Every structure is written in C-alpha cells, then in structure tokens.
Amino acid sequence: MADSGEGTFILKPDDLARLAPSPAAMGHYLVAGEIGAEQRIRIDAAGVTIGRATGCDLLLTAADISRRHCRIEIEDDWAVLTDLGSSNGTFVNDAPVVGPMRLRNGARLRLGTVSLKYERRDPYEVEAEGALGRDIQRAVEYARAILPAPIENGPVRADWYFAPCTKLGGDMFGYQFLDDGCFAGFLLDVAGHGIGAAMHAVAVGNTVRRRALPGADLRDPAAVAAGLNALFQMEDHHGLMLTLWCWAYDVGPRLLRFCCAGHHPSLLVVPGQASPLPLGGRNPAIGMLAARQWPVEQVTIPPGSRLYVFSDGAFDLVGADGGRWGPDDVAGLVAEGPAAGVPEPERLYGAVRSAAPPGPLADDFSAVVIAFD
C-alpha cells in the first residue's frame, strides 16, 4: 500500500526481509554465570580457545578443566565446537562432543563442572541489554549505600546482614540516634521482588530515614506507621503494599516502644531466659487501608539483651526434612546464641542458608541485630 500522505503505510514481505538483521549481522556469544550476574563473551572471527592455560582466550581455573580444553571457531557463520582431547570431556546438551559440532542457539555447554550457554544474538540488542544491566548495578549500589553503618560502641550496638533473592530486593531497613537518649529504627518488607519492589522499598525507606514524614515523630512508632500508610496507599503505588516493624528505644529508662504493621514478631533474647521473647503481633500491612491506627507496645530491656529484627526471607523456605519453616525455626537458631568470630547477623544467615535448598533463597533476607549494654 502506497503512503497515503497521512503517515500510514504497510510493509511488503520484501521490505520486511530487507529490514530484518542478516545472518552475518548476528553475533556469537558464550554466556557464563547465574541469571542476574551473567557475563557474555563475544566469539569473533578468530574464534576462541577455552582452557586452564594462560594463553587461552577464555581462561577457566576449575581443577577439572584441561589446559586446552576445547575451541570454538566460526565457519560459514556457524559456531563450531571441537574438544581438544580434554581429560573430562566437553558436552553439549549433555551429549559428549566427539568431533566438530555446530552449535545451535541456546545450546548448553558443560566443561567439567563449568556450565556455559551459546547464544546467537543481535549485537545491538546485546549492547542495550548490557546498558540495562549497568543501570541495574548502579541501582544495587545505591540501595546498599543508604543502608546504615554498623554501630560497634556505646549503650546500643547494631549490625546487619542483607541478601536479596534477586539482584534488587524489596527489603529496606535503617536506624539512627535521634539524640543521645533515643535510638530509633525500622525494617520494612515490600510484597514482591525485583525492580518495582526495590524502588518502592528505597522510596519508603528514604522517607523514614530522612525524617520526611509530615507530622510524624520517629520517637512515636505508631505515628511512623500511620504516616507511611497515608503516603503509600496501594492504589497510588501500583498495588504495592509493605510490612513494617519499627521501634524507638529510650536509653535512660531502657524502654523499647515498637509497632508491628503486618510484620511477624521480632525476637528479644534476655540473659537467663531459654527462649527468645516474641515482640509484636499481626496487624494490617502498610497501604491496605485508607485510614488506620496501629497500637504501640513497649517492653523494658534488661542489660545484656539482644533484639533480632528480620524479614520473612529468614523463614520462607522448605527445610531439609521437607517441612516448611516458620518464625519458630528462626527462634531456635536465635536461641543458639552467637558464635565466636562470626558477626551475629551473618551467623543467622549462614544457618538459614545451610537449611535451605541450593540456589537463591525464596525471598529477600534481612536481619538487624541490636545489642544492649
């Protein structure tokens, strides 16, 4: 159809063929690493030799990789893989390579314990994807940069461990001394994972840590919950809701006031008591109801106590026995107490990681541990 003069036209099949990338314009790539942290290596006309020797184009250091393990060359615009007499063999889609083999897009390569993937892609598409990956990495770095520094000395000491289940997580936490006598903080968990949840978590977390809640004093945990609920209603934020556990600790009277909005209880370990004390109960999450007031609870903190505030990534898993974990399982880990030479939040994460199946945890893991003199 000819141009009508109004900007509408229809492409003929011959036109579509000319606009499509030609085979020669497509690139050949090897992809290494897990999703979200993968590296993509382009195979040019000179080909690539893979092995453990320093002269190889792609150097792999695993012990079961031969010095010159295999080679990929470009022949008639095909990527052709040849095993170079390796000790442990080269496999494509679990089939051993016994001679030169043409690789099809998406082929899975296995060299000893090392896994690679072959891709045939438009270089412009790859570059755009790389730019997006770099932007995401900058977002990851920013999200981590606004997390608080550990506090190692004073009447209150604080440390944390954060491990998102994807590159960007929906957890956020913070703490600060409002003055010499009041230590306040929060941990929030946005429903969902990925970029959207992470952006929302950062926005909400920044609002709290910068004391930007209209009319809300961080000394009043209920005011923090109500203020966030007013600003971050689900219908105004793409259906995102969040849970919150926030606190304010008055150092002089040793009084901890806290508010739990849709979050599971935190755990208080008191010297001389065998089991941690759960603090908080189920209340509506932030963003679900237009107007809501949350109760404030309080507890006097005995000397030498520790408070554990954590996201549900600490127990959102199926254990080695096939049973689903819950907060009681985390309480059991907390009751074991600190290990020499290991920061307590890191010990807790290591125990959860050991109990979970291989691979990333099912949800973001965040744990803040506060020790009181």
Short mmCIF file of C-alpha atoms in Angstrom, two decimals, residues 7-372:
data_model
loop_
_atom_site.label_atom_id
_atom_site.label_comp_id
_atom_site.label_asym_id
_atom_site.label_seq_id
_atom_site.Cartn_x
_atom_site.Cartn_y
_atom_site.Cartn_z
CA GLY A 7 1.79 8.78 7.76
CA THR A 8 0.29 5.28 7.37
CA PHE A 9 1.83 2.58 5.22
CA ILE A 10 2.12 -1.21 5.02
CA LEU A 11 5.44 -3.01 4.50
CA LYS A 12 5.59 -5.67 1.82
CA PRO A 13 7.28 -9.02 2.56
CA ASP A 14 10.35 -7.93 0.57
CA ASP A 15 10.61 -4.81 2.73
CA LEU A 16 10.45 -6.88 5.93
CA ALA A 17 13.22 -9.15 4.67
CA ARG A 18 15.47 -6.16 3.98
CA LEU A 19 14.85 -4.71 7.45
CA ALA A 20 15.49 -7.98 9.32
CA PRO A 21 19.08 -8.46 10.55
CA SER A 22 21.10 -10.53 8.11
CA PRO A 23 22.76 -13.72 9.40
CA ALA A 24 26.16 -12.03 9.04
CA ALA A 25 24.99 -9.18 11.31
CA MET A 26 24.18 -11.56 14.15
CA GLY A 27 26.82 -12.19 16.79
CA HIS A 28 28.01 -15.37 18.50
CA TYR A 29 28.26 -15.33 22.31
CA LEU A 30 29.12 -17.52 25.28
CA VAL A 31 27.25 -16.78 28.50
CA ALA A 32 28.69 -17.69 31.89
CA GLY A 33 27.31 -17.18 35.39
CA GLU A 34 23.90 -17.17 37.07
CA ILE A 35 20.90 -15.14 35.93
CA GLY A 36 21.33 -11.57 37.10
CA ALA A 37 25.12 -11.90 37.34
CA GLU A 38 25.97 -13.43 33.97
CA GLN A 39 28.88 -12.45 31.74
CA ARG A 40 28.62 -12.53 27.96
CA ILE A 41 31.74 -13.17 25.83
CA ARG A 42 31.58 -12.48 22.08
CA ILE A 43 33.17 -15.01 19.72
CA ASP A 44 34.74 -13.12 16.81
CA ALA A 45 36.11 -14.42 13.51
CA ALA A 46 39.37 -15.53 15.15
CA GLY A 47 37.48 -18.00 17.33
CA VAL A 48 38.10 -18.73 21.00
CA THR A 49 40.17 -21.37 22.79
CA ILE A 50 38.90 -22.35 26.25
CA GLY A 51 41.06 -23.89 28.94
CA ARG A 52 43.19 -23.52 32.06
CA ALA A 53 46.44 -22.45 30.33
CA THR A 54 47.29 -18.75 30.47
CA GLY A 55 47.39 -18.47 26.69
CA CYS A 56 43.71 -19.43 26.26
CA ASP A 57 41.25 -16.80 25.07
CA LEU A 58 38.73 -17.81 27.76
CA LEU A 59 40.55 -18.81 30.94
CA LEU A 60 38.75 -21.18 33.32
CA THR A 61 40.50 -22.02 36.60
CA ALA A 62 38.45 -25.02 37.77
CA ALA A 63 40.64 -28.06 38.54
CA ASP A 64 38.72 -30.35 36.16
CA ILE A 65 39.33 -28.07 33.13
CA SER A 66 42.18 -29.16 30.86
CA ARG A 67 44.95 -26.75 29.89
CA ARG A 68 43.50 -26.52 26.37
CA HIS A 69 40.01 -27.94 26.81
CA CYS A 70 38.07 -27.03 23.66
CA ARG A 71 37.85 -24.50 20.85
CA ILE A 72 35.03 -22.68 19.05
CA GLU A 73 35.57 -21.38 15.52
CA ILE A 74 33.27 -19.53 13.13
CA GLU A 75 32.76 -21.45 9.88
CA ASP A 76 30.23 -20.29 7.27
CA ASP A 77 28.64 -18.22 10.05
CA TRP A 78 28.21 -21.29 12.25
CA ALA A 79 29.88 -21.60 15.65
CA VAL A 80 31.67 -24.96 15.55
CA LEU A 81 32.83 -26.56 18.80
CA THR A 82 35.74 -29.03 18.95
CA ASP A 83 37.03 -30.85 22.03
CA LEU A 84 40.84 -30.65 22.22
CA GLY A 85 41.40 -34.01 23.88
CA SER A 86 40.33 -32.82 27.33
CA SER A 87 40.57 -35.20 30.29
CA ASN A 88 36.96 -34.75 31.41
CA GLY A 89 35.29 -34.17 28.08
CA THR A 90 33.10 -31.46 26.56
CA PHE A 91 29.33 -31.90 26.45
CA VAL A 92 26.58 -30.11 24.52
CA ASN A 93 23.08 -30.57 25.94
CA ASP A 94 24.55 -33.50 27.96
CA ALA A 95 25.83 -35.27 24.81
CA PRO A 96 29.62 -35.78 24.53
CA VAL A 97 31.42 -33.89 21.77
CA VAL A 98 33.30 -36.49 19.69
CA GLY A 99 34.08 -34.35 16.65
CA PRO A 100 33.46 -30.83 15.32
CA MET A 101 29.89 -29.89 16.26
CA ARG A 102 27.79 -26.99 15.03
CA LEU A 103 26.14 -25.12 17.90
CA ARG A 104 22.51 -24.09 17.78
CA ASN A 105 21.18 -21.05 19.60
CA GLY A 106 20.64 -21.81 23.29
CA ALA A 107 22.95 -24.85 23.37
CA ARG A 108 24.18 -25.72 26.88
CA LEU A 109 27.88 -26.48 27.13
CA ARG A 110 29.45 -28.37 30.03
CA LEU A 111 33.21 -28.49 30.55
CA GLY A 112 33.93 -30.49 33.68
CA THR A 113 31.93 -28.67 36.38
CA VAL A 114 31.73 -25.42 34.39
CA SER A 115 28.50 -24.60 32.53
CA LEU A 116 28.24 -22.18 29.61
CA LYS A 117 25.49 -21.28 27.16
CA TYR A 118 25.82 -20.44 23.47
CA GLU A 119 23.70 -17.59 22.10
CA ARG A 120 23.27 -16.11 18.63
CA ARG A 121 22.12 -12.55 19.16
CA ASP A 122 21.81 -9.17 17.52
CA PRO A 123 24.81 -7.14 18.84
CA TYR A 124 22.65 -4.03 19.22
CA GLU A 125 20.25 -5.98 21.39
CA VAL A 126 23.15 -7.30 23.48
CA GLU A 127 24.53 -3.78 23.96
CA ALA A 128 21.11 -2.47 25.03
CA GLU A 129 20.80 -5.35 27.48
CA GLY A 130 24.27 -4.60 28.82
CA ALA A 131 23.36 -0.94 29.35
CA LEU A 132 20.26 -2.01 31.27
CA GLY A 133 22.41 -4.34 33.36
CA ARG A 134 24.78 -1.48 34.19
CA ASP A 135 21.85 0.71 35.21
CA ILE A 136 20.56 -2.07 37.47
CA GLN A 137 24.01 -2.45 39.03
CA ARG A 138 24.07 1.28 39.82
CA ALA A 139 20.64 0.89 41.44
CA VAL A 140 22.00 -2.02 43.51
CA GLU A 141 24.93 0.09 44.65
CA TYR A 142 22.64 2.99 45.60
CA ALA A 143 20.27 0.75 47.57
CA ARG A 144 23.21 -0.62 49.55
CA ALA A 145 24.77 2.83 50.02
CA ILE A 146 21.78 4.10 52.02
CA LEU A 147 21.87 1.18 54.47
CA PRO A 148 23.23 2.24 57.87
CA ALA A 149 26.75 1.63 59.10
CA PRO A 150 27.18 -0.86 61.94
CA ILE A 151 27.42 0.63 65.44
CA GLU A 152 30.27 -1.01 67.36
CA ASN A 153 30.42 1.00 70.58
CA GLY A 154 28.07 2.66 73.02
CA PRO A 155 24.98 1.70 75.00
CA VAL A 156 23.41 0.31 71.82
CA ARG A 157 25.34 -1.68 69.22
CA ALA A 158 23.84 -2.66 65.88
CA ASP A 159 24.84 -4.88 62.97
CA TRP A 160 23.01 -6.36 59.97
CA TYR A 161 23.13 -8.78 57.03
CA PHE A 162 21.25 -8.32 53.75
CA ALA A 163 20.97 -10.88 50.92
CA PRO A 164 18.32 -10.19 48.25
CA CYS A 165 16.96 -13.22 46.40
CA THR A 166 17.39 -11.32 43.12
CA LYS A 167 19.80 -8.53 42.25
CA LEU A 168 17.44 -5.95 43.72
CA GLY A 169 15.43 -6.72 46.83
CA GLY A 170 12.22 -5.40 48.36
CA ASP A 171 13.60 -5.13 51.91
CA MET A 172 14.90 -1.92 53.47
CA PHE A 173 15.99 -1.02 56.98
CA GLY A 174 17.64 1.78 58.88
CA TYR A 175 18.41 3.10 62.36
CA GLN A 176 19.78 6.27 63.91
CA PHE A 177 20.17 8.12 67.20
CA LEU A 178 17.60 10.91 67.21
CA ASP A 179 19.58 12.38 70.12
CA ASP A 180 21.83 10.97 72.82
CA GLY A 181 18.87 9.35 74.57
CA CYS A 182 16.74 7.84 71.78
CA PHE A 183 17.68 5.18 69.23
CA ALA A 184 15.05 4.62 66.52
CA GLY A 185 14.83 2.35 63.52
CA PHE A 186 12.72 0.28 61.15
CA LEU A 187 12.71 -2.76 58.90
CA LEU A 188 10.22 -2.95 56.03
CA ASP A 189 9.42 -5.66 53.50
CA VAL A 190 7.64 -4.78 50.25
CA ALA A 191 5.48 -7.55 48.79
CA GLY A 192 7.11 -8.99 45.67
CA HIS A 193 10.62 -8.99 44.24
CA GLY A 194 12.64 -7.25 41.58
CA ILE A 195 12.99 -3.68 40.38
CA GLY A 196 9.48 -2.44 41.23
CA ALA A 197 9.59 -3.72 44.81
CA ALA A 198 13.14 -2.41 45.26
CA MET A 199 12.23 1.09 44.02
CA HIS A 200 9.28 1.20 46.39
CA ALA A 201 11.40 -0.03 49.32
CA VAL A 202 14.02 2.65 48.67
CA ALA A 203 11.38 5.39 48.40
CA VAL A 204 9.69 4.38 51.66
CA GLY A 205 12.99 3.82 53.46
CA ASN A 206 14.33 7.23 52.43
CA THR A 207 11.16 8.88 53.67
CA VAL A 208 11.71 7.41 57.13
CA ARG A 209 15.45 7.76 57.48
CA ARG A 210 15.40 11.40 56.34
CA ARG A 211 12.59 12.17 58.84
CA ALA A 212 10.38 13.35 55.96
CA LEU A 213 7.04 12.04 57.27
CA PRO A 214 4.69 15.02 57.69
CA GLY A 215 3.70 15.45 61.34
CA ALA A 216 5.34 12.18 62.44
CA ASP A 217 8.00 11.98 65.15
CA LEU A 218 10.27 8.93 64.86
CA ARG A 219 10.03 8.65 68.64
CA ASP A 220 6.43 7.51 68.08
CA PRO A 221 6.42 4.21 66.13
CA ALA A 222 2.64 4.34 65.63
CA ALA A 223 2.95 7.77 64.02
CA VAL A 224 5.57 6.37 61.65
CA ALA A 225 3.23 3.55 60.59
CA ALA A 226 0.24 5.89 60.16
CA GLY A 227 2.32 8.43 58.23
CA LEU A 228 3.65 5.82 55.82
CA ASN A 229 0.17 4.41 55.35
CA ALA A 230 -1.12 7.85 54.39
CA LEU A 231 1.68 8.44 51.86
CA PHE A 232 1.96 4.97 50.34
CA GLN A 233 -1.51 3.65 49.61
CA MET A 234 -1.56 0.61 47.31
CA GLU A 235 -3.80 2.19 44.68
CA ASP A 236 -1.33 5.07 44.30
CA HIS A 237 1.74 2.82 44.06
CA HIS A 238 0.99 0.11 41.51
CA GLY A 239 -0.68 -2.17 44.04
CA LEU A 240 2.41 -2.45 46.26
CA MET A 241 1.97 -2.96 49.99
CA LEU A 242 4.57 -3.49 52.69
CA THR A 243 5.02 -4.77 56.21
CA LEU A 244 6.85 -2.77 58.86
CA TRP A 245 8.46 -3.29 62.25
CA CYS A 246 9.68 -0.02 63.76
CA TRP A 247 10.96 0.96 67.16
CA ALA A 248 12.21 3.75 69.44
CA TYR A 249 14.46 2.92 72.39
CA ASP A 250 14.89 5.36 75.29
CA VAL A 251 18.34 4.66 76.68
CA GLY A 252 17.81 6.10 80.19
CA PRO A 253 14.75 4.14 81.29
CA ARG A 254 15.72 1.22 78.99
CA LEU A 255 12.25 1.35 77.43
CA LEU A 256 11.67 -0.07 73.94
CA ARG A 257 8.48 1.07 72.20
CA PHE A 258 7.60 -0.71 68.97
CA CYS A 259 4.91 -1.01 66.32
CA CYS A 260 4.21 -4.04 64.13
CA ALA A 261 2.28 -3.41 60.88
CA GLY A 262 1.63 -6.68 59.08
CA HIS A 263 5.08 -7.95 60.04
CA HIS A 264 5.92 -11.06 62.04
CA PRO A 265 7.25 -10.56 65.60
CA SER A 266 10.85 -9.63 66.28
CA LEU A 267 12.74 -11.66 68.89
CA LEU A 268 14.22 -10.42 72.16
CA VAL A 269 16.88 -12.56 73.79
CA VAL A 270 17.12 -11.90 77.53
CA PRO A 271 20.03 -13.30 79.58
CA GLY A 272 18.90 -16.22 81.70
CA GLN A 273 15.82 -16.99 79.60
CA ALA A 274 15.95 -20.14 77.47
CA SER A 275 13.59 -18.96 74.72
CA PRO A 276 13.51 -15.65 72.83
CA LEU A 277 10.55 -13.38 73.59
CA PRO A 278 8.43 -12.55 70.50
CA LEU A 279 7.60 -8.87 70.22
CA GLY A 280 4.58 -7.82 68.17
CA GLY A 281 1.50 -9.36 66.67
CA ARG A 282 -0.25 -9.39 63.34
CA ASN A 283 -1.81 -6.10 62.31
CA PRO A 284 -2.76 -4.76 58.85
CA ALA A 285 0.11 -4.02 56.48
CA ILE A 286 1.00 -0.55 55.25
CA GLY A 287 -1.04 0.64 52.26
CA MET A 288 -4.02 -1.69 52.61
CA LEU A 289 -6.47 0.63 54.41
CA ALA A 290 -7.02 4.32 53.81
CA ALA A 291 -7.12 5.28 57.49
CA ARG A 292 -5.68 3.16 60.24
CA GLN A 293 -4.06 3.49 63.66
CA TRP A 294 -1.55 0.89 64.86
CA PRO A 295 -1.02 0.03 68.51
CA VAL A 296 2.28 0.74 70.22
CA GLU A 297 3.65 -1.89 72.57
CA GLN A 298 6.53 -1.50 74.96
CA VAL A 299 8.97 -3.59 76.95
CA THR A 300 11.77 -2.81 79.41
CA ILE A 301 15.11 -4.12 78.12
CA PRO A 302 17.24 -5.99 80.68
CA PRO A 303 21.02 -5.40 80.47
CA GLY A 304 22.81 -7.71 78.05
CA SER A 305 19.74 -8.34 75.88
CA ARG A 306 19.76 -8.68 72.09
CA LEU A 307 16.96 -7.76 69.68
CA TYR A 308 16.56 -9.56 66.33
CA VAL A 309 14.53 -7.78 63.64
CA PHE A 310 14.30 -9.74 60.39
CA SER A 311 12.34 -10.13 57.16
CA ASP A 312 10.36 -13.26 56.29
CA GLY A 313 13.16 -14.38 53.96
CA ALA A 314 14.65 -15.84 57.14
CA PHE A 315 11.93 -18.50 57.23
CA ASP A 316 10.25 -18.53 53.80
CA LEU A 317 11.80 -21.85 52.81
CA VAL A 318 11.37 -25.61 52.84
CA GLY A 319 13.88 -27.29 55.15
CA ALA A 320 15.99 -30.36 54.50
CA ASP A 321 13.29 -32.56 56.04
CA GLY A 322 10.73 -31.29 53.52
CA GLY A 323 8.81 -29.26 56.08
CA ARG A 324 8.08 -25.58 55.65
CA TRP A 325 9.87 -23.27 58.05
CA GLY A 326 8.26 -20.64 60.24
CA PRO A 327 9.27 -17.99 62.80
CA ASP A 328 9.69 -20.71 65.46
CA ASP A 329 12.54 -22.19 63.41
CA VAL A 330 14.29 -18.82 63.39
CA ALA A 331 13.70 -18.58 67.16
CA GLY A 332 15.56 -21.87 67.54
CA LEU A 333 18.53 -20.50 65.60
CA VAL A 334 18.49 -17.29 67.63
CA ALA A 335 18.42 -19.26 70.90
CA GLU A 336 21.69 -20.97 69.96
CA GLY A 337 23.47 -17.68 70.61
CA PRO A 338 26.45 -16.00 68.97
CA ALA A 339 29.45 -17.92 67.62
CA ALA A 340 32.99 -16.77 68.28
CA GLY A 341 34.49 -14.75 65.44
CA VAL A 342 31.28 -14.53 63.37
CA PRO A 343 29.03 -11.45 63.34
CA GLU A 344 25.64 -12.50 64.67
CA PRO A 345 23.57 -11.45 61.62
CA GLU A 346 25.99 -13.35 59.38
CA ARG A 347 25.76 -16.42 61.61
CA LEU A 348 21.98 -16.31 61.34
CA TYR A 349 22.12 -16.03 57.55
CA GLY A 350 24.61 -18.89 57.32
CA ALA A 351 22.33 -21.15 59.38
CA VAL A 352 19.31 -20.30 57.21
CA ARG A 353 21.35 -20.75 54.03
CA SER A 354 22.52 -24.18 55.22
CA ALA A 355 18.94 -25.28 55.92
CA ALA A 356 17.60 -24.09 52.55
CA PRO A 357 17.81 -25.92 49.20
CA PRO A 358 20.67 -24.98 46.82
CA GLY A 359 20.28 -21.75 44.89
CA PRO A 360 19.00 -18.33 45.95
CA LEU A 361 16.64 -18.09 48.91
CA ALA A 362 12.95 -17.86 48.04
CA ASP A 363 12.71 -14.35 49.49
CA ASP A 364 14.96 -11.46 50.44
CA PHE A 365 16.86 -11.99 53.69
CA SER A 366 17.40 -9.07 56.05
CA ALA A 367 18.39 -9.25 59.69
CA VAL A 368 19.25 -6.42 62.09
CA VAL A 369 20.68 -7.44 65.46
CA ILE A 370 20.82 -4.86 68.27
CA ALA A 371 22.80 -5.49 71.45
CA PHE A 372 22.02 -3.52 74.59
#
